[in-house]
């Protein structure tokens, strides 16, 4: 193919979008645009994110690698390794006009190194805060063929329907049972305005998410608990900053290293005090008589555990437009690192070698497709959350503390227990042994060689500040 024969590609990464709230019987939001898109494209209803948090997820999607291969940790910061080959380079090689729309925290975590041309917007902004207008305007200036990556934060935990006066019309029970689903309804309206500008005969649209979100399942009590916890974090963060700043500014300049150390020590103590407060609340919740699922959602409203339940692992994945079958629902388990190998095959690009992602085109064509076990990982920013690792098949989910094979073991039969309430870890040692072998097989199969990526001290400080505001550290 000559480059001018290629279709345009619009890639929407909607942060924290849970699969069941995108399509299906459990959705209570009003989404005529998303519903129409599903009928006009192919929807993968069992798409799984290999990373339960943002940076590991998008890093894996853009490289076709698992998080352990493409993510670095620098203190409390998670960074995408910018020295790895990404699928974005494939578009540049094929003469695409490549552009990205990025919230600040996402840009600072590595995508500002991957994309040569991009726009940064406020991390807490939604489509209603001029993000939508910016996207609409950009679509009129891109030169064909173009690849446009957009990372939206409308459904992130910090997004509140009540905090934005432009969303007043959607603060009504008919638009969803909770804040999250009302935000979905509000977002759907703006997606319609954006996508009305798209010629789908010459454009491939992909809509997906980095991970799901427990907030999508919250009832009013859980939302209240979450709001209280977030307010405590915000108050503590502001107090820590003010007093920490006062400590360092009262020292002379030549004592800069001492000033910095004292400030960090004070902030650390404040964070420890806050964590201790949350731990007390978690113990109280543990004594409440309710289902294990409701209990874990309530606990998550207080403080994330980093566990790999399906509410964070299952994401939407929709292909619409150029050479994509219409009104097709695919039930097979697939992983998000399969997305770009699929795009590559649809467009006729050469693939990237030594990756774990594979093309889903056989499923689009109703050909044989053998299921693979999927490695799952939680790589937390917060030291209070233990890293988790596990395996998911369409029948079973297994995960544990990554640092200890015998700590926090969970095994669920997804066919008989889709809500993951009955932990079988104590009675199914043989299955656990098989899944441990699979973890070892995947983690030992990496042939990736990578140099350490670099991030300026200014970018690191900015990223840490934003992560605190978002409640991650």
XYZ file of N, CA and C in Angstrom, residues 29-219:
573
model
N -26.633 4.012 32.609
C -26.462 5.316 31.971
C -27.201 5.336 30.631
N -27.380 6.529 30.098
C -28.029 6.698 28.792
C -26.948 7.006 27.764
N -26.703 6.065 26.841
C -25.576 6.201 25.918
C -25.986 5.871 24.474
N -26.792 6.696 23.846
C -27.205 6.416 22.464
C -26.040 6.353 21.485
N -24.990 7.135 21.711
C -23.839 7.142 20.802
C -23.046 5.839 20.911
N -22.713 5.441 22.145
C -21.976 4.196 22.338
C -22.794 3.005 21.844
N -24.087 3.012 22.114
C -24.953 1.906 21.677
C -24.950 1.792 20.154
N -25.012 2.937 19.468
C -25.003 2.944 18.007
C -23.663 2.443 17.477
N -22.574 2.844 18.129
C -21.241 2.413 17.704
C -21.082 0.904 17.836
N -21.604 0.330 18.929
C -21.530 -1.126 19.115
C -22.264 -1.837 17.980
N -23.410 -1.296 17.569
C -24.177 -1.919 16.492
C -23.486 -1.769 15.141
N -22.578 -0.801 15.034
C -21.895 -0.557 13.773
C -20.474 -1.118 13.736
N -20.077 -1.806 14.817
C -18.716 -2.317 14.861
C -18.623 -3.677 15.521
N -17.435 -4.001 16.012
C -17.175 -5.264 16.694
C -16.749 -4.983 18.129
N -17.482 -5.569 19.070
C -17.218 -5.357 20.494
C -16.696 -6.642 21.123
N -15.561 -6.537 21.833
C -14.975 -7.663 22.561
C -15.447 -7.574 24.008
N -16.353 -8.461 24.405
C -16.979 -8.330 25.721
C -16.165 -8.965 26.845
N -15.056 -9.640 26.514
C -14.193 -10.182 27.566
C -12.743 -9.741 27.331
N -12.588 -8.409 27.149
C -11.256 -7.821 26.993
C -10.664 -7.581 28.381
N -9.407 -7.966 28.549
C -8.752 -7.903 29.857
C -7.517 -7.012 29.792
N -7.405 -6.106 30.763
C -6.212 -5.277 30.874
C -5.137 -6.029 31.652
N -3.923 -6.043 31.122
C -2.830 -6.767 31.793
C -2.278 -5.974 32.976
N -2.632 -4.677 33.052
C -2.187 -3.842 34.170
C -3.380 -3.174 34.820
N -3.447 -3.205 36.144
C -4.631 -2.682 36.839
C -4.557 -1.189 37.116
N -3.431 -0.555 36.734
C -3.302 0.893 36.886
C -2.871 1.500 35.554
N -2.919 2.817 35.466
C -2.831 3.498 34.176
C -1.511 3.316 33.447
N -0.402 3.660 34.085
C 0.889 3.625 33.382
C 1.247 2.224 32.897
N 1.149 1.188 33.750
C 1.430 -0.165 33.241
C 0.520 -0.557 32.081
N -0.738 -0.137 32.135
C -1.681 -0.526 31.091
C -1.344 0.104 29.746
N -1.263 1.443 29.689
C -1.025 2.059 28.379
C 0.378 1.752 27.873
N 1.333 1.551 28.783
C 2.677 1.171 28.358
C 2.648 -0.186 27.652
N 1.864 -1.104 28.199
C 1.728 -2.425 27.599
C 1.001 -2.361 26.264
N -0.062 -1.565 26.206
C -0.833 -1.435 24.961
C 0.046 -0.921 23.826
N 0.851 0.093 24.099
C 1.642 0.737 23.053
C 2.886 -0.047 22.656
N 3.278 -1.028 23.475
C 4.468 -1.823 23.159
C 4.151 -3.279 22.820
N 2.960 -3.773 23.221
C 2.628 -5.182 23.040
C 3.313 -6.071 24.056
N 3.839 -5.457 25.120
C 4.582 -6.176 26.154
C 3.812 -6.159 27.472
N 4.179 -7.079 28.373
C 3.596 -7.066 29.709
C 4.249 -5.969 30.553
N 3.575 -5.502 31.621
C 4.123 -4.424 32.446
C 5.539 -4.680 32.965
N 5.841 -5.929 33.346
C 7.177 -6.196 33.887
C 8.270 -5.942 32.849
N 7.893 -5.878 31.577
C 8.851 -5.660 30.502
C 8.991 -4.202 30.089
N 7.974 -3.385 30.354
C 7.983 -2.036 29.770
C 7.791 -0.901 30.764
N 7.704 -1.216 32.069
C 7.466 -0.180 33.078
C 8.629 -0.126 34.063
N 9.026 1.073 34.404
C 10.067 1.289 35.415
C 9.451 1.971 36.627
N 10.059 1.733 37.790
C 9.607 2.422 39.001
C 10.746 3.264 39.539
N 10.462 4.556 39.733
C 11.444 5.491 40.265
C 10.834 6.123 41.507
N 11.136 5.539 42.684
C 10.485 5.987 43.914
C 9.005 5.666 43.839
N 8.174 6.703 43.976
C 6.717 6.524 43.869
C 6.191 6.752 42.457
N 7.095 6.937 41.510
C 6.685 7.194 40.137
C 6.786 5.939 39.276
N 5.751 5.691 38.482
C 5.802 4.648 37.463
C 6.001 5.335 36.127
N 6.950 4.832 35.344
C 7.276 5.443 34.069
C 7.248 4.408 32.960
N 6.755 4.793 31.809
C 6.867 3.953 30.629
C 8.299 4.053 30.124
N 8.904 2.913 29.799
C 10.265 2.935 29.273
C 10.232 3.481 27.847
N 10.725 4.684 27.678
C 10.629 5.365 26.385
C 11.673 4.895 25.384
N 12.554 4.000 25.803
C 13.574 3.482 24.889
C 13.120 2.228 24.153
N 11.929 1.728 24.481
C 11.400 0.553 23.789
C 10.715 0.963 22.491
N 10.717 0.070 21.515
C 10.002 0.315 20.264
C 8.511 0.252 20.538
N 7.761 1.221 20.022
C 6.312 1.245 20.213
C 5.600 1.178 18.856
N 4.318 0.893 18.909
C 3.514 0.845 17.692
C 3.312 2.231 17.087
N 3.538 3.288 17.880
C 3.414 4.650 17.351
C 4.445 4.876 16.244
N 5.624 4.282 16.412
C 6.666 4.419 15.393
C 6.236 3.810 14.064
N 5.372 2.798 14.099
C 4.877 2.179 12.877
C 4.075 3.184 12.041
N 3.301 4.017 12.720
C 2.521 5.030 12.011
C 3.430 6.109 11.431
N 4.457 6.476 12.182
C 5.408 7.465 11.679
C 6.157 6.929 10.460
N 6.531 5.650 10.518
C 7.231 5.032 9.389
C 6.367 5.014 8.133
N 5.052 4.925 8.316
C 4.126 4.883 7.185
C 3.529 6.254 6.853
N 4.253 7.294 7.286
C 3.949 8.678 6.892
C 2.609 9.197 7.410
N 2.174 8.709 8.569
C 0.962 9.238 9.199
C 1.267 10.569 9.887
N 0.262 11.425 9.947
C 0.315 12.617 10.775
C -0.117 12.172 12.175
N 0.845 12.050 13.081
C 0.600 11.463 14.408
C 0.475 12.567 15.447
N -0.603 12.508 16.242
C -0.828 13.525 17.270
C -1.504 12.880 18.474
N -1.240 13.442 19.669
C -1.824 12.901 20.905
C -2.423 14.019 21.747
N -3.535 13.707 22.395
C -4.208 14.598 23.350
C -4.032 13.969 24.724
N -3.246 14.621 25.612
C -2.821 13.962 26.847
C -3.097 14.796 28.091
N -3.697 14.202 29.132
C -3.742 14.872 30.442
C -2.321 14.976 30.984
N -2.052 15.985 31.767
C -0.683 16.272 32.198
C -0.009 15.085 32.878
N -0.716 14.400 33.781
C -0.093 13.301 34.514
C 0.302 12.162 33.582
N -0.466 11.947 32.509
C -0.154 10.897 31.548
C 1.071 11.287 30.720
N 1.111 12.538 30.312
C 2.262 13.019 29.540
C 3.549 12.883 30.338
N 3.494 13.270 31.611
C 4.699 13.249 32.443
C 5.153 11.839 32.803
N 4.290 10.857 32.598
C 4.647 9.472 32.927
C 5.260 8.725 31.744
N 5.497 9.434 30.650
C 6.225 8.799 29.560
C 5.733 9.070 28.160
N 4.451 9.438 28.006
C 3.947 9.621 26.643
C 4.496 10.874 25.967
N 5.018 11.823 26.757
C 5.669 12.989 26.151
C 6.980 12.600 25.473
N 7.472 11.392 25.751
C 8.677 10.890 25.076
C 8.314 10.048 23.858
N 7.099 9.517 23.841
C 6.670 8.616 22.765
C 6.110 9.395 21.579
N 5.310 10.421 21.875
C 4.706 11.234 20.815
C 5.551 12.485 20.571
N 5.836 12.752 19.312
C 6.608 13.948 18.967
C 5.724 15.189 18.990
N 4.459 15.008 18.635
C 3.515 16.127 18.598
C 2.321 15.808 19.495
N 2.047 16.683 20.436
C 0.959 16.428 21.380
C 0.490 17.720 22.023
N -0.704 17.651 22.571
C -1.245 18.748 23.363
C -1.483 18.234 24.776
N -1.164 19.039 25.784
C -1.373 18.657 27.182
C -2.526 19.477 27.765
N -3.456 18.791 28.423
C -4.534 19.504 29.115
C -4.500 19.163 30.601
N -5.222 19.936 31.384
C -5.238 19.740 32.836
C -5.716 18.331 33.183
N -5.016 17.682 34.097
C -5.311 16.299 34.464
C -6.751 16.097 34.906
N -7.354 17.105 35.517
C -8.699 16.979 36.068
C -9.789 17.462 35.104
N -9.402 17.846 33.876
C -10.358 18.378 32.914
C -11.144 17.266 32.229
N -12.397 17.572 31.891
C -13.252 16.646 31.148
C -13.521 17.216 29.758
N -14.300 16.499 28.976
C -14.679 16.976 27.646
C -15.402 18.316 27.708
N -16.037 18.597 28.851
C -16.804 19.833 29.020
C -15.930 21.029 29.389
N -14.656 20.775 29.672
C -13.733 21.844 30.057
C -12.811 22.201 28.896
N -13.386 22.351 27.724
C -12.677 22.715 26.491
C -11.856 21.586 25.876
N -11.774 20.432 26.557
C -11.073 19.296 25.954
C -11.815 18.858 24.691
N -13.138 18.797 24.770
C -13.937 18.413 23.613
C -13.772 19.388 22.457
N -13.795 20.695 22.769
C -13.622 21.707 21.721
C -12.251 21.601 21.069
N -11.227 21.340 21.863
C -9.868 21.192 21.345
C -9.772 20.009 20.389
N -10.408 18.892 20.764
C -10.383 17.696 19.914
C -11.102 17.967 18.589
N -12.272 18.589 18.668
C -13.015 18.913 17.451
C -12.195 19.781 16.502
N -11.532 20.773 17.064
C -10.731 21.674 16.238
C -9.538 20.937 15.624
N -8.911 20.066 16.403
C -7.741 19.337 15.901
C -8.113 18.429 14.743
N -9.293 17.832 14.788
C -9.722 16.930 13.718
C -9.815 17.639 12.366
N -9.948 18.964 12.388
C -10.049 19.723 11.136
C -8.681 20.091 10.570
N -7.619 19.920 11.365
C -6.279 20.346 10.922
C -5.337 19.183 10.627
N -5.694 17.959 11.052
C -4.826 16.807 10.805
C -4.777 16.483 9.314
N -3.604 16.114 8.844
C -3.412 15.765 7.435
C -3.556 14.262 7.242
N -4.340 13.861 6.276
C -4.573 12.439 6.031
C -3.347 11.787 5.398
N -3.072 10.523 5.773
C -3.743 9.761 6.831
C -3.207 10.198 8.190
N -4.087 10.242 9.189
C -3.666 10.657 10.517
C -3.940 9.564 11.553
N -3.145 9.614 12.625
C -3.356 8.772 13.812
C -3.492 9.723 14.988
N -4.651 9.679 15.647
C -4.941 10.611 16.738
C -5.225 9.808 17.999
N -4.307 9.905 18.982
C -4.446 9.223 20.270
C -5.033 10.217 21.274
N -6.135 9.844 21.909
C -6.783 10.714 22.888
C -6.978 9.957 24.194
N -6.467 10.520 25.283
C -6.624 9.910 26.610
C -7.563 10.802 27.426
N -8.759 10.295 27.708
C -9.779 11.079 28.414
C -9.850 10.708 29.895
N -10.090 11.717 30.749
C -10.141 11.510 32.200
C -11.547 11.722 32.770
N -12.571 11.754 31.907
C -13.934 12.056 32.354
C -14.462 11.091 33.405
N -13.995 9.839 33.402
C -14.512 8.832 34.339
C -13.544 8.508 35.460
N -12.431 9.194 35.498
C -11.468 8.944 36.570
C -12.099 9.243 37.921
N -11.584 8.609 38.962
C -12.161 8.726 40.305
C -12.354 10.142 40.791
N -11.543 11.077 40.289
C -11.644 12.462 40.743
C -12.778 13.222 40.062
N -13.363 12.643 39.008
C -14.419 13.332 38.252
C -15.750 13.242 38.995
N -16.299 14.388 39.370
C -17.552 14.442 40.121
C -18.604 15.200 39.324
N -19.766 14.613 39.171
C -20.846 15.247 38.417
C -21.274 16.555 39.073
N -21.154 16.633 40.413
C -21.598 17.818 41.144
C -20.599 18.969 41.101
N -19.334 18.660 40.794
C -18.286 19.678 40.876
C -18.173 20.527 39.618
N -18.874 20.153 38.554
C -18.782 20.892 37.303
C -20.157 21.454 36.929
N -20.320 22.770 36.964
C -21.629 23.373 36.668
C -22.123 23.069 35.249
N -21.191 22.717 34.352
C -21.571 22.408 32.970
C -22.255 21.045 32.858
N -22.202 20.251 33.948
C -22.790 18.916 33.932
C -24.111 18.843 34.697
N -24.655 19.994 35.086
C -25.881 20.044 35.887
C -27.018 19.241 35.261
N -27.142 19.312 33.953
C -28.248 18.631 33.263
C -28.212 17.117 33.444
N -27.035 16.577 33.788
C -26.897 15.132 33.912
C -26.971 14.647 35.368
N -27.130 15.577 36.295
C -27.202 15.209 37.711
C -28.628 14.811 38.064
N -29.052 13.726 37.454
C -30.429 13.254 37.596
C -30.401 11.733 37.547
N -31.219 11.116 38.386
C -31.226 9.657 38.478
C -31.486 8.938 37.168
N -32.144 9.597 36.215
C -32.442 8.926 34.950
C -31.190 8.709 34.109
N -30.110 9.437 34.421
C -28.871 9.309 33.656
C -27.911 8.279 34.268
N -28.290 7.637 35.371
C -27.443 6.616 35.966
C -27.677 6.490 37.449
N -27.364 5.312 37.976
C -27.648 5.039 39.388
C -26.629 5.663 40.330
N -25.449 6.034 39.817
C -24.420 6.635 40.673
C -23.657 7.704 39.886
N -22.727 8.355 40.552
C -21.954 9.436 39.934
C -21.250 8.948 38.672
N -20.678 7.766 38.739
C -19.912 7.213 37.612
C -20.793 7.080 36.370
N -21.956 6.485 36.525
C -22.815 6.256 35.363
C -23.402 7.564 34.826
N -23.600 8.540 35.684
C -24.037 9.856 35.212
C -22.928 10.498 34.371
N -21.675 10.288 34.794
C -20.553 10.809 34.022
C -20.463 10.120 32.664
N -20.798 8.834 32.614
C -20.820 8.107 31.339
C -21.852 8.732 30.396
N -23.026 9.027 30.937
C -24.075 9.670 30.128
C -23.608 11.018 29.595
N -22.970 11.798 30.466
C -22.478 13.120 30.057
C -21.401 12.993 28.987
N -20.520 12.042 29.156
C -19.431 11.830 28.198
C -19.975 11.383 26.841
N -20.997 10.538 26.852
C -21.586 10.020 25.616
C -22.081 11.157 24.722
N -22.674 12.169 25.339
C -23.179 13.312 24.577
C -22.051 13.978 23.794
N -20.897 14.181 24.471
C -19.772 14.853 23.820
C -19.110 13.951 22.785
N -19.066 12.656 23.036
C -18.511 11.738 22.045
C -19.303 11.823 20.741
N -20.612 12.009 20.869
C -21.445 12.158 19.684
C -21.053 13.380 18.868
N -20.757 14.493 19.549
C -20.350 15.715 18.850
C -19.019 15.515 18.120
N -18.098 14.800 18.777
C -16.776 14.567 18.172
C -16.873 13.618 16.982
N -17.571 12.502 17.184
C -17.605 11.461 16.159
C -18.477 11.828 14.969
N -19.301 12.861 15.112
C -20.095 13.324 13.970
C -19.191 13.896 12.884
N -17.951 14.190 13.227
C -16.996 14.755 12.277
C -16.208 13.672 11.528
N -16.458 12.399 11.866
C -15.634 11.304 11.353
C -16.285 10.612 10.160
N -15.498 10.364 9.114
C -15.928 9.554 7.971
C -15.467 8.118 8.229
N -16.392 7.261 8.657
C -16.020 5.913 9.065
C -15.654 5.012 7.878
N -15.950 5.441 6.658
C -15.530 4.633 5.517
C -14.021 4.715 5.312
N -13.414 5.774 5.873
C -11.975 5.953 5.732
C -11.296 6.161 7.083
N -11.943 5.691 8.152
C -11.384 5.851 9.493
C -11.618 4.589 10.311
N -10.590 4.175 11.020
C -10.701 3.069 11.967
C -10.756 3.671 13.362
N -11.855 3.431 14.076
C -12.029 3.931 15.440
C -11.842 2.793 16.431
N -11.024 3.045 17.446
C -10.856 2.081 18.541
C -11.195 2.802 19.834
N -12.096 2.235 20.619
C -12.415 2.774 21.947
C -12.096 1.692 22.973
N -11.300 2.063 23.969
C -10.952 1.117 25.018
C -10.651 1.885 26.305
N -10.084 1.207 27.295
C -9.737 1.831 28.575
C -8.419 1.266 29.064
N -7.771 1.994 29.968
C -6.544 1.479 30.564
C -6.868 0.377 31.574
N -7.944 0.572 32.321
C -8.400 -0.402 33.322
C -9.837 -0.055 33.689
N -10.498 -0.929 34.423
C -11.830 -0.639 34.920
C -11.754 0.121 36.231
N -12.903 0.248 36.913
C -12.919 1.004 38.162
C -13.981 0.481 39.119
N -13.608 0.212 40.375
C -14.605 -0.175 41.377
C -15.662 0.903 41.597
N -15.316 2.175 41.326
C -16.287 3.258 41.538
C -17.513 3.092 40.647
N -17.376 2.351 39.551
C -18.518 2.125 38.667
C -19.604 1.309 39.358
N -19.225 0.581 40.434
C -20.150 -0.296 41.146
C -20.662 0.317 42.454
N -20.209 1.509 42.810
C -20.528 2.077 44.120
C -22.018 2.390 44.275
N -22.519 2.108 45.488
C -23.843 2.613 45.866
C -23.631 3.916 46.637
